[in-house]
mmCIF file of C-alpha atoms in Angstrom:
data_model
loop_
_atom_site.group_PDB
_atom_site.id
_atom_site.type_symbol
_atom_site.label_atom_id
_atom_site.label_comp_id
_atom_site.label_asym_id
_atom_site.label_seq_id
_atom_site.Cartn_x
_atom_site.Cartn_y
_atom_site.Cartn_z
ATOM 1 C CA UNK W 1 45.187 44.633 -49.227
ATOM 2 C CA UNK W 2 46.313 42.131 -46.583
ATOM 3 C CA UNK W 3 44.579 39.341 -48.510
ATOM 4 C CA UNK W 4 46.396 40.371 -51.704
ATOM 5 C CA UNK W 5 49.762 40.267 -49.913
ATOM 6 C CA UNK W 6 48.927 36.884 -48.391
ATOM 7 C CA UNK W 7 47.894 35.528 -51.814
ATOM 8 C CA UNK W 8 51.126 36.784 -53.349
ATOM 9 C CA UNK W 9 53.251 35.212 -50.627
ATOM 10 C CA UNK W 10 51.395 31.932 -51.000
ATOM 11 C CA UNK W 11 52.015 31.823 -54.744
ATOM 12 C CA UNK W 12 55.675 32.831 -54.345
ATOM 13 C CA UNK W 13 56.222 30.126 -51.736
ATOM 14 C CA UNK W 14 54.611 27.520 -53.975
ATOM 15 C CA UNK W 15 56.656 28.706 -56.955
ATOM 16 C CA UNK W 16 59.862 28.318 -54.923
ATOM 17 C CA UNK W 17 58.917 24.672 -54.295
ATOM 18 C CA UNK W 18 57.790 23.789 -57.805
ATOM 19 C CA UNK W 19 60.559 25.576 -59.697
ATOM 20 C CA UNK W 20 62.752 22.602 -58.800
ATOM 21 C CA UNK W 21 60.736 20.561 -61.319
ATOM 22 C CA UNK W 22 61.983 22.616 -64.282
ATOM 23 C CA UNK W 23 65.314 20.773 -64.845
ATOM 24 C CA UNK W 24 63.590 17.362 -65.066
ATOM 25 C CA UNK W 25 63.907 15.645 -68.468
ATOM 26 C CA UNK W 26 60.985 14.158 -70.337
ATOM 27 C CA UNK W 27 59.924 10.875 -68.749
ATOM 28 C CA UNK W 28 58.697 7.758 -70.573
ATOM 29 C CA UNK W 29 55.045 8.895 -70.464
ATOM 30 C CA UNK W 30 56.028 12.418 -71.515
ATOM 31 C CA UNK W 31 57.746 11.054 -74.615
ATOM 32 C CA UNK W 32 54.778 8.883 -75.587
ATOM 33 C CA UNK W 33 51.991 11.355 -74.754
ATOM 34 C CA UNK W 34 53.623 14.649 -75.729
ATOM 35 C CA UNK W 35 56.920 14.635 -77.626
ATOM 36 C CA UNK W 36 56.238 11.698 -79.962
ATOM 37 C CA UNK W 37 52.442 12.062 -80.154
ATOM 38 C CA UNK W 38 51.270 13.533 -83.501
ATOM 39 C CA UNK W 39 48.106 14.846 -81.790
ATOM 40 C CA UNK W 40 50.282 16.985 -79.492
ATOM 41 C CA UNK W 41 52.521 18.456 -82.193
ATOM 42 C CA UNK W 42 51.833 21.770 -83.885
ATOM 43 C CA UNK W 43 52.291 20.440 -87.438
ATOM 44 C CA UNK W 44 49.819 17.553 -87.092
ATOM 45 C CA UNK W 45 47.467 18.695 -84.287
ATOM 46 C CA UNK W 46 44.541 19.658 -86.540
ATOM 47 C CA UNK W 47 44.980 16.564 -88.688
ATOM 48 C CA UNK W 48 44.783 14.267 -85.637
ATOM 49 C CA UNK W 49 42.143 16.236 -83.711
ATOM 50 C CA UNK W 50 39.258 13.904 -84.532
ATOM 51 C CA UNK W 51 41.246 10.789 -83.611
ATOM 52 C CA UNK W 52 42.616 11.737 -80.197
ATOM 53 C CA UNK W 53 41.271 12.349 -76.702
ATOM 54 C CA UNK W 54 41.253 15.493 -74.503
ATOM 55 C CA UNK W 55 41.480 18.008 -77.361
ATOM 56 C CA UNK W 56 42.087 21.065 -75.141
ATOM 57 C CA UNK W 57 44.995 19.283 -73.450
ATOM 58 C CA UNK W 58 46.493 18.378 -76.823
ATOM 59 C CA UNK W 59 45.998 21.968 -77.979
ATOM 60 C CA UNK W 60 48.059 23.205 -75.020
ATOM 61 C CA UNK W 61 50.879 20.818 -75.945
ATOM 62 C CA UNK W 62 50.679 21.779 -79.630
ATOM 63 C CA UNK W 63 50.793 25.477 -78.732
ATOM 64 C CA UNK W 64 53.990 25.015 -76.753
ATOM 65 C CA UNK W 65 55.462 22.856 -79.500
ATOM 66 C CA UNK W 66 54.750 25.690 -81.965
ATOM 67 C CA UNK W 67 56.255 28.299 -79.646
ATOM 68 C CA UNK W 68 59.508 26.582 -78.675
ATOM 69 C CA UNK W 69 59.599 22.953 -79.817
ATOM 70 C CA UNK W 70 60.226 19.950 -77.521
ATOM 71 C CA UNK W 71 61.954 21.844 -74.706
ATOM 72 C CA UNK W 72 61.458 19.832 -71.510
ATOM 73 C CA UNK W 73 62.067 22.666 -69.052
ATOM 74 C CA UNK W 74 59.598 24.943 -70.865
ATOM 75 C CA UNK W 75 56.918 22.240 -70.858
ATOM 76 C CA UNK W 76 57.543 21.784 -67.130
ATOM 77 C CA UNK W 77 57.283 25.556 -66.669
ATOM 78 C CA UNK W 78 53.887 25.423 -68.389
ATOM 79 C CA UNK W 79 52.684 22.824 -65.894
ATOM 80 C CA UNK W 80 53.953 24.853 -62.937
ATOM 81 C CA UNK W 81 52.264 28.052 -64.142
ATOM 82 C CA UNK W 82 48.970 26.214 -64.613
ATOM 83 C CA UNK W 83 49.284 24.774 -61.101
ATOM 84 C CA UNK W 84 49.916 28.195 -59.577
ATOM 85 C CA UNK W 85 46.848 29.453 -61.421
ATOM 86 C CA UNK W 86 44.844 26.546 -59.998
ATOM 87 C CA UNK W 87 46.072 27.539 -56.538
ATOM 88 C CA UNK W 88 44.727 31.068 -57.010
ATOM 89 C CA UNK W 89 41.411 29.695 -58.299
ATOM 90 C CA UNK W 90 41.183 27.348 -55.296
ATOM 91 C CA UNK W 91 41.922 30.264 -52.984
ATOM 92 C CA UNK W 92 39.195 32.407 -54.577
ATOM 93 C CA UNK W 93 36.716 29.543 -54.201
ATOM 94 C CA UNK W 94 37.597 28.670 -50.597
ATOM 95 C CA UNK W 95 37.656 32.300 -49.434
ATOM 96 C CA UNK W 96 34.100 32.690 -50.699
ATOM 97 C CA UNK W 97 33.040 29.403 -49.086
ATOM 98 C CA UNK W 98 34.572 30.477 -45.764
ATOM 99 C CA UNK W 99 32.623 33.732 -45.825
ATOM 100 C CA UNK W 100 29.429 31.852 -46.613
ATOM 101 C CA UNK W 101 30.098 29.465 -43.699
ATOM 102 C CA UNK W 102 30.968 32.265 -41.257
ATOM 103 C CA UNK W 103 34.591 31.127 -41.050
ATOM 104 C CA UNK W 104 37.670 33.332 -41.149
ATOM 105 C CA UNK W 105 39.539 33.469 -44.441
ATOM 106 C CA UNK W 106 42.617 32.113 -42.670
ATOM 107 C CA UNK W 107 41.052 28.677 -43.136
ATOM 108 C CA UNK W 108 41.080 29.148 -46.917
ATOM 109 C CA UNK W 109 44.719 30.267 -46.976
ATOM 110 C CA UNK W 110 45.733 27.360 -44.731
ATOM 111 C CA UNK W 111 43.891 24.797 -46.858
ATOM 112 C CA UNK W 112 45.417 26.025 -50.113
ATOM 113 C CA UNK W 113 48.884 26.181 -48.523
ATOM 114 C CA UNK W 114 48.583 22.520 -47.494
ATOM 115 C CA UNK W 115 47.265 21.512 -50.902
ATOM 116 C CA UNK W 116 49.430 23.504 -53.283
ATOM 117 C CA UNK W 117 52.760 22.051 -52.071
ATOM 118 C CA UNK W 118 51.637 18.482 -51.349
ATOM 119 C CA UNK W 119 54.026 15.919 -52.894
ATOM 120 C CA UNK W 120 51.114 13.767 -54.101
ATOM 121 C CA UNK W 121 50.564 16.425 -56.755
ATOM 122 C CA UNK W 122 53.961 15.768 -58.376
ATOM 123 C CA UNK W 123 52.367 13.089 -60.579
ATOM 124 C CA UNK W 124 50.266 15.866 -62.113
ATOM 125 C CA UNK W 125 52.576 18.886 -61.947
ATOM 126 C CA UNK W 126 56.106 17.501 -62.321
ATOM 127 C CA UNK W 127 55.247 15.001 -65.045
ATOM 128 C CA UNK W 128 54.398 16.848 -68.253
ATOM 129 C CA UNK W 129 51.966 14.035 -69.112
ATOM 130 C CA UNK W 130 50.051 14.843 -65.911
ATOM 131 C CA UNK W 131 48.923 18.213 -67.271
ATOM 132 C CA UNK W 132 45.380 16.951 -67.893
ATOM 133 C CA UNK W 133 44.672 16.984 -64.133
ATOM 134 C CA UNK W 134 46.196 20.447 -63.655
ATOM 135 C CA UNK W 135 44.573 22.129 -66.654
ATOM 136 C CA UNK W 136 41.116 20.660 -66.043
ATOM 137 C CA UNK W 137 41.507 21.385 -62.311
ATOM 138 C CA UNK W 138 42.257 25.052 -63.012
ATOM 139 C CA UNK W 139 39.204 25.363 -65.266
ATOM 140 C CA UNK W 140 36.897 23.478 -62.882
ATOM 141 C CA UNK W 141 37.965 25.516 -59.855
ATOM 142 C CA UNK W 142 37.536 28.708 -61.841
ATOM 143 C CA UNK W 143 34.058 27.694 -62.982
ATOM 144 C CA UNK W 144 32.974 26.844 -59.460
ATOM 145 C CA UNK W 145 34.445 30.051 -58.016
ATOM 146 C CA UNK W 146 32.411 32.050 -60.535
ATOM 147 C CA UNK W 147 29.231 30.010 -60.041
ATOM 148 C CA UNK W 148 29.103 30.335 -56.236
ATOM 149 C CA UNK W 149 29.671 34.088 -56.271
ATOM 150 C CA UNK W 150 27.086 36.816 -56.925
ATOM 151 C CA UNK W 151 24.934 35.481 -59.817
ATOM 152 C CA UNK W 152 25.723 38.218 -62.323
ATOM 153 C CA UNK W 153 25.390 37.558 -66.029
ATOM 154 C CA UNK W 154 29.128 37.878 -66.676
ATOM 155 C CA UNK W 155 30.019 35.447 -63.881
ATOM 156 C CA UNK W 156 27.492 32.854 -64.967
ATOM 157 C CA UNK W 157 28.508 33.077 -68.617
ATOM 158 C CA UNK W 158 32.119 32.638 -67.537
ATOM 159 C CA UNK W 159 31.189 29.614 -65.425
ATOM 160 C CA UNK W 160 29.354 28.081 -68.375
ATOM 161 C CA UNK W 161 32.303 28.625 -70.716
ATOM 162 C CA UNK W 162 34.759 27.052 -68.275
ATOM 163 C CA UNK W 163 32.304 24.159 -67.769
ATOM 164 C CA UNK W 164 32.608 23.452 -71.501
ATOM 165 C CA UNK W 165 36.404 23.637 -71.526
ATOM 166 C CA UNK W 166 37.320 21.709 -68.366
ATOM 167 C CA UNK W 167 36.158 18.234 -69.551
ATOM 168 C CA UNK W 168 37.936 18.771 -72.872
ATOM 169 C CA UNK W 169 41.176 18.762 -70.888
ATOM 170 C CA UNK W 170 40.216 15.788 -68.712
ATOM 171 C CA UNK W 171 36.822 14.123 -68.840
ATOM 172 C CA UNK W 172 36.639 13.682 -65.045
ATOM 173 C CA UNK W 173 35.699 17.402 -64.908
ATOM 174 C CA UNK W 174 32.188 16.322 -65.965
ATOM 175 C CA UNK W 175 31.579 16.065 -62.206
ATOM 176 C CA UNK W 176 31.393 19.887 -61.986
ATOM 177 C CA UNK W 177 27.547 20.132 -61.845
ATOM 178 C CA UNK W 178 27.469 17.664 -58.939
ATOM 179 C CA UNK W 179 30.026 19.746 -57.050
ATOM 180 C CA UNK W 180 27.871 22.831 -57.603
ATOM 181 C CA UNK W 181 24.804 20.917 -56.420
ATOM 182 C CA UNK W 182 26.684 19.792 -53.292
ATOM 183 C CA UNK W 183 27.632 23.406 -52.598
ATOM 184 C CA UNK W 184 23.975 24.358 -52.904
ATOM 185 C CA UNK W 185 23.017 21.644 -50.387
ATOM 186 C CA UNK W 186 25.670 22.663 -47.872
ATOM 187 C CA UNK W 187 26.569 26.335 -48.180
ATOM 188 C CA UNK W 188 24.172 27.793 -50.750
ATOM 189 C CA UNK W 189 21.580 30.003 -49.082
ATOM 190 C CA UNK W 190 19.874 31.738 -52.004
ATOM 191 C CA UNK W 191 17.552 28.993 -53.190
ATOM 192 C CA UNK W 192 15.852 31.419 -55.538
ATOM 193 C CA UNK W 193 19.034 31.847 -57.611
ATOM 194 C CA UNK W 194 19.906 28.132 -57.634
ATOM 195 C CA UNK W 195 18.593 27.508 -61.136
ATOM 196 C CA UNK W 196 20.364 30.603 -62.494
ATOM 197 C CA UNK W 197 23.676 29.266 -61.205
ATOM 198 C CA UNK W 198 23.046 25.689 -62.288
ATOM 199 C CA UNK W 199 21.751 26.316 -65.817
ATOM 200 C CA UNK W 200 24.976 27.519 -67.510
ATOM 201 C CA UNK W 201 27.096 24.939 -65.665
ATOM 202 C CA UNK W 202 24.820 22.053 -66.616
ATOM 203 C CA UNK W 203 24.461 23.329 -70.188
ATOM 204 C CA UNK W 204 28.221 23.720 -70.582
ATOM 205 C CA UNK W 205 28.918 20.295 -69.099
ATOM 206 C CA UNK W 206 26.344 18.582 -71.318
ATOM 207 C CA UNK W 207 27.816 20.318 -74.362
ATOM 208 C CA UNK W 208 31.275 19.073 -73.370
ATOM 209 C CA UNK W 209 29.923 15.541 -72.792
ATOM 210 C CA UNK W 210 28.427 15.553 -76.288
ATOM 211 C CA UNK W 211 31.746 16.657 -77.785
ATOM 212 C CA UNK W 212 33.603 13.934 -75.860
ATOM 213 C CA UNK W 213 31.211 11.213 -77.019
ATOM 214 C CA UNK W 214 31.530 12.452 -80.596
ATOM 215 C CA UNK W 215 35.231 11.550 -80.567
ATOM 216 C CA UNK W 216 35.677 7.869 -81.564
ATOM 217 C CA UNK W 217 38.667 7.343 -79.299
ATOM 218 C CA UNK W 218 36.662 8.254 -76.197
ATOM 219 C CA UNK W 219 33.950 5.765 -77.155
ATOM 220 C CA UNK W 220 36.585 3.085 -77.677
ATOM 221 C CA UNK W 221 38.009 3.670 -74.203
ATOM 222 C CA UNK W 222 34.553 3.421 -72.606
ATOM 223 C CA UNK W 223 33.862 0.183 -74.492
ATOM 224 C CA UNK W 224 37.239 -1.218 -73.441
ATOM 225 C CA UNK W 225 36.506 -0.386 -69.803
ATOM 226 C CA UNK W 226 33.091 -2.058 -69.869
ATOM 227 C CA UNK W 227 34.519 -5.155 -71.553
ATOM 228 C CA UNK W 228 37.372 -5.394 -69.052
ATOM 229 C CA UNK W 229 35.002 -5.303 -66.058
ATOM 230 C CA UNK W 230 31.301 -4.731 -65.626
ATOM 231 C CA UNK W 231 30.135 -1.771 -63.510
ATOM 232 C CA UNK W 232 29.719 -3.800 -60.295
ATOM 233 C CA UNK W 233 33.067 -5.523 -60.639
ATOM 234 C CA UNK W 234 34.632 -2.138 -61.323
ATOM 235 C CA UNK W 235 33.031 -0.765 -58.157
ATOM 236 C CA UNK W 236 34.495 -3.654 -56.153
ATOM 237 C CA UNK W 237 38.033 -2.916 -57.341
ATOM 238 C CA UNK W 238 37.683 0.862 -57.134
ATOM 239 C CA UNK W 239 36.340 0.740 -53.574
ATOM 240 C CA UNK W 240 39.586 -0.840 -52.382
ATOM 241 C CA UNK W 241 41.663 1.551 -54.485
ATOM 242 C CA UNK W 242 40.257 4.753 -52.945
ATOM 243 C CA UNK W 243 41.650 4.233 -49.413
ATOM 244 C CA UNK W 244 44.975 3.189 -50.942
ATOM 245 C CA UNK W 245 45.063 6.471 -52.867
ATOM 246 C CA UNK W 246 44.014 8.646 -49.935
ATOM 247 C CA UNK W 247 46.701 6.970 -47.837
ATOM 248 C CA UNK W 248 49.316 8.812 -49.906
ATOM 249 C CA UNK W 249 47.960 12.137 -48.635
ATOM 250 C CA UNK W 250 48.675 11.132 -45.030
ATOM 251 C CA UNK W 251 51.889 9.184 -45.731
ATOM 252 C CA UNK W 252 53.591 11.057 -48.586
ATOM 253 C CA UNK W 253 56.886 9.197 -48.100
ATOM 254 C CA UNK W 254 55.147 6.124 -49.552
ATOM 255 C CA UNK W 255 54.594 7.887 -52.881
ATOM 256 C CA UNK W 256 55.927 6.352 -56.075
ATOM 257 C CA UNK W 257 55.714 7.386 -59.697
ATOM 258 C CA UNK W 258 54.192 3.957 -60.427
ATOM 259 C CA UNK W 259 52.396 2.755 -57.270
ATOM 260 C CA UNK W 260 51.573 -0.865 -56.525
ATOM 261 C CA UNK W 261 48.013 -2.007 -57.236
ATOM 262 C CA UNK W 262 45.712 -3.868 -54.814
ATOM 263 C CA UNK W 263 44.884 -7.525 -55.261
ATOM 264 C CA UNK W 264 41.494 -8.353 -56.869
ATOM 265 C CA UNK W 265 39.674 -9.079 -53.613
ATOM 266 C CA UNK W 266 36.312 -10.888 -53.725
ATOM 267 C CA UNK W 267 33.056 -9.193 -52.698
ATOM 268 C CA UNK W 268 32.942 -11.048 -49.402
ATOM 269 C CA UNK W 269 36.499 -10.190 -48.375
ATOM 270 C CA UNK W 270 36.988 -7.901 -45.398
ATOM 271 C CA UNK W 271 39.085 -5.572 -47.550
ATOM 272 C CA UNK W 272 36.182 -4.815 -49.894
ATOM 273 C CA UNK W 273 33.589 -4.695 -47.117
ATOM 274 C CA UNK W 274 35.734 -2.369 -44.985
ATOM 275 C CA UNK W 275 36.414 -0.058 -47.921
ATOM 276 C CA UNK W 276 32.717 0.152 -48.830
ATOM 277 C CA UNK W 277 31.779 0.733 -45.199
ATOM 278 C CA UNK W 278 34.319 3.542 -44.936
ATOM 279 C CA UNK W 279 33.027 5.228 -48.091
ATOM 280 C CA UNK W 280 29.411 4.924 -46.975
ATOM 281 C CA UNK W 281 30.266 6.252 -43.517
ATOM 282 C CA UNK W 282 32.053 9.240 -45.065
ATOM 283 C CA UNK W 283 29.054 9.998 -47.280
ATOM 284 C CA UNK W 284 26.669 9.676 -44.341
ATOM 285 C CA UNK W 285 28.854 11.932 -42.189
ATOM 286 C CA UNK W 286 28.835 14.555 -44.948
ATOM 287 C CA UNK W 287 25.040 14.475 -45.065
ATOM 288 C CA UNK W 288 24.663 14.668 -41.270
ATOM 289 C CA UNK W 289 27.100 17.592 -40.994
ATOM 290 C CA UNK W 290 25.375 19.702 -43.655
ATOM 291 C CA UNK W 291 23.696 22.032 -41.159
ATOM 292 C CA UNK W 292 25.993 21.900 -38.119
ATOM 293 C CA UNK W 293 29.334 22.088 -39.940
ATOM 294 C CA UNK W 294 28.625 22.930 -43.593
ATOM 295 C CA UNK W 295 32.230 23.649 -44.570
ATOM 296 C CA UNK W 296 33.426 20.300 -43.178
ATOM 297 C CA UNK W 297 30.516 18.583 -44.928
ATOM 298 C CA UNK W 298 31.452 20.288 -48.181
ATOM 299 C CA UNK W 299 35.065 19.106 -47.805
ATOM 300 C CA UNK W 300 34.008 15.492 -47.255
ATOM 301 C CA UNK W 301 31.587 15.525 -50.162
ATOM 302 C CA UNK W 302 34.151 17.261 -52.368
ATOM 303 C CA UNK W 303 36.653 14.434 -51.925
ATOM 304 C CA UNK W 304 34.119 11.705 -52.654
ATOM 305 C CA UNK W 305 32.670 13.497 -55.685
ATOM 306 C CA UNK W 306 36.087 14.295 -57.160
ATOM 307 C CA UNK W 307 36.981 10.586 -57.028
ATOM 308 C CA UNK W 308 33.613 9.502 -58.434
ATOM 309 C CA UNK W 309 34.492 9.754 -62.171
ATOM 310 C CA UNK W 310 37.771 7.828 -61.895
ATOM 311 C CA UNK W 311 36.941 5.316 -59.155
ATOM 312 C CA UNK W 312 33.341 4.171 -59.351
ATOM 313 C CA UNK W 313 31.621 2.172 -62.114
ATOM 314 C CA UNK W 314 34.161 2.492 -64.921
ATOM 315 C CA UNK W 315 37.285 0.362 -64.726
ATOM 316 C CA UNK W 316 40.850 1.507 -65.273
ATOM 317 C CA UNK W 317 43.605 -1.081 -65.601
ATOM 318 C CA UNK W 318 45.352 0.585 -62.654
ATOM 319 C CA UNK W 319 42.726 1.922 -60.221
ATOM 320 C CA UNK W 320 45.310 3.252 -57.745
ATOM 321 C CA UNK W 321 46.532 6.416 -59.406
ATOM 322 C CA UNK W 322 47.880 9.751 -58.229
ATOM 323 C CA UNK W 323 46.385 12.114 -60.791
ATOM 324 C CA UNK W 324 42.792 11.717 -59.539
ATOM 325 C CA UNK W 325 44.101 13.056 -56.207
ATOM 326 C CA UNK W 326 44.899 16.434 -57.749
ATOM 327 C CA UNK W 327 41.453 17.903 -57.020
ATOM 328 C CA UNK W 328 40.365 15.366 -54.405
ATOM 329 C CA UNK W 329 43.270 16.342 -52.120
ATOM 330 C CA UNK W 330 41.738 19.783 -51.604
ATOM 331 C CA UNK W 331 39.011 18.245 -49.407
ATOM 332 C CA UNK W 332 41.322 16.714 -46.760
ATOM 333 C CA UNK W 333 43.414 19.905 -46.834
ATOM 334 C CA UNK W 334 40.307 21.934 -45.991
ATOM 335 C CA UNK W 335 39.345 19.561 -43.160
ATOM 336 C CA UNK W 336 42.843 19.765 -41.700
ATOM 337 C CA UNK W 337 42.856 23.554 -41.990
ATOM 338 C CA UNK W 338 39.530 23.746 -40.149
ATOM 339 C CA UNK W 339 40.983 21.689 -37.304
ATOM 340 C CA UNK W 340 44.357 23.424 -37.017
ATOM 341 C CA UNK W 341 43.407 27.097 -37.352
ATOM 342 C CA UNK W 342 41.310 27.120 -34.181
ATOM 343 C CA UNK W 343 44.200 27.515 -31.710
ATOM 344 C CA UNK W 344 47.720 28.962 -31.664
ATOM 345 C CA UNK W 345 49.313 25.529 -31.192
ATOM 346 C CA UNK W 346 47.398 24.218 -34.186
ATOM 347 C CA UNK W 347 48.494 27.149 -36.326
ATOM 348 C CA UNK W 348 52.127 26.513 -35.373
ATOM 349 C CA UNK W 349 51.707 22.853 -36.330
ATOM 350 C CA UNK W 350 50.116 23.951 -39.601
ATOM 351 C CA UNK W 351 53.203 25.983 -40.533
ATOM 352 C CA UNK W 352 55.441 23.010 -39.762
ATOM 353 C CA UNK W 353 53.255 20.724 -41.865
ATOM 354 C CA UNK W 354 53.354 23.062 -44.856
ATOM 355 C CA UNK W 355 57.144 23.281 -44.590
ATOM 356 C CA UNK W 356 57.460 19.502 -44.255
ATOM 357 C CA UNK W 357 55.241 18.914 -47.293
ATOM 358 C CA UNK W 358 57.243 21.440 -49.277
ATOM 359 C CA UNK W 359 60.481 19.653 -48.404
ATOM 360 C CA UNK W 360 58.939 16.319 -49.447
ATOM 361 C CA UNK W 361 57.913 17.845 -52.777
ATOM 362 C CA UNK W 362 61.401 19.239 -53.303
ATOM 363 C CA UNK W 363 62.761 15.742 -52.743
ATOM 364 C CA UNK W 364 60.363 14.177 -55.231
ATOM 365 C CA UNK W 365 61.176 16.822 -57.828
ATOM 366 C CA UNK W 366 64.872 16.011 -57.427
ATOM 367 C CA UNK W 367 64.037 12.362 -58.068
ATOM 368 C CA UNK W 368 62.352 13.374 -61.332
ATOM 369 C CA UNK W 369 65.522 15.255 -62.301
ATOM 370 C CA UNK W 370 67.392 11.928 -61.965
ATOM 371 C CA UNK W 371 65.144 9.304 -63.667
ATOM 372 C CA UNK W 372 67.403 6.392 -62.671
ATOM 373 C CA UNK W 373 66.816 7.154 -58.976
ATOM 374 C CA UNK W 374 63.096 7.752 -59.602
ATOM 375 C CA UNK W 375 62.519 4.364 -61.211
ATOM 376 C CA UNK W 376 64.824 2.570 -58.799
ATOM 377 C CA UNK W 377 62.539 3.833 -56.024
ATOM 378 C CA UNK W 378 59.453 2.735 -57.976
ATOM 379 C CA UNK W 379 60.851 -0.753 -58.509
ATOM 380 C CA UNK W 380 61.740 -1.036 -54.807
ATOM 381 C CA UNK W 381 58.261 0.047 -53.681
ATOM 382 C CA UNK W 382 56.452 -2.254 -56.127
ATOM 383 C CA UNK W 383 58.844 -5.206 -56.576
ATOM 384 C CA UNK W 384 56.182 -7.465 -58.059
ATOM 385 C CA UNK W 385 55.091 -4.983 -60.720
ATOM 386 C CA UNK W 386 56.564 -5.330 -64.202
ATOM 387 C CA UNK W 387 56.603 -1.767 -65.525
ATOM 388 C CA UNK W 388 58.804 -0.105 -62.862
ATOM 389 C CA UNK W 389 61.352 -2.909 -63.163
ATOM 390 C CA UNK W 390 61.330 -2.745 -66.974
ATOM 391 C CA UNK W 391 61.787 1.015 -67.013
ATOM 392 C CA UNK W 392 64.499 0.868 -64.369
ATOM 393 C CA UNK W 393 66.222 -1.818 -66.446
ATOM 394 C CA UNK W 394 66.005 0.292 -69.603
ATOM 395 C CA UNK W 395 67.593 3.228 -67.791
ATOM 396 C CA UNK W 396 70.373 0.967 -66.526
ATOM 397 C CA UNK W 397 71.000 -0.222 -70.078
ATOM 398 C CA UNK W 398 71.331 3.389 -71.202
#
């Protein structure tokens, strides 16, 4: 009963923070990806289904378009509800992991509290076009929560179904089987049931991968990425981008709707070498901590694996992005919760941190309500980047 009350308070607190996103108008990306996209409109969704990407995401947009038309505050409300659902799924997963690690469930509540109100998530929650990260995150977290629980038939079938759906909202959810494998290596104790848990998740993920590859637009994007940069060159650029992205979790006041991108450093530069060394050290630390501190090891591995699909061997024109942080941010939140829940002073600091993050998120949501201020900030934080200046200029012209 106490856990149910705590869960309810957590969701209500998060809702009080994110409800400030509802008055925001459609942004530039929202107009292009949702309002003016035939694949996201109820009348033309089925006609365009074979020529678009992320069909489950587009179906969610088309459903809302059918229900109420292009109402910005209702689309924002859809994002917020999905995010609150993801918070509950994350809580269910982390509570089970804490029990398996012999930790108190307070760690799970603290981690989700830090994560669910973090301002870095505004790029996914407050922007309607960021729904892919939220929807796929909800489905992935739900699948993993089912898979790591008692291996009943209903749970495993549910995990397999969600494993099919999650990548159809955002293809980065194809990492789900690796996350389950990492759980098995850190916190899983019933080796005999490992294959029973893994089979539906792997089968569902492979089915989703086949569906994704069957869509021509997905194949075109993969070909474009490989032509833009080969896998090793992509790794070089992505290695530098990961620390720049994770920096936003520690310094949320540096956030921008359109962050600056790193320079294309050469392989021998200290920037690339330091970034690769940091990533390798983090992976090695996760492996060494598997037995002594399995929950901390899981958190480290979680962050690296969640960033693997977006920031490894495939190139994106802008490797520093905020939406890949949606799931990855849960790992640092869990590490911080493990450190701060040990003592009374740490718990007091934890409360202050959650409040401070909530205030930061409120501030960012207010920026989204006033697009001129939002893009003025973006242009100031990335003065050498064309797009923020162009969009700020267009808003000034209006």
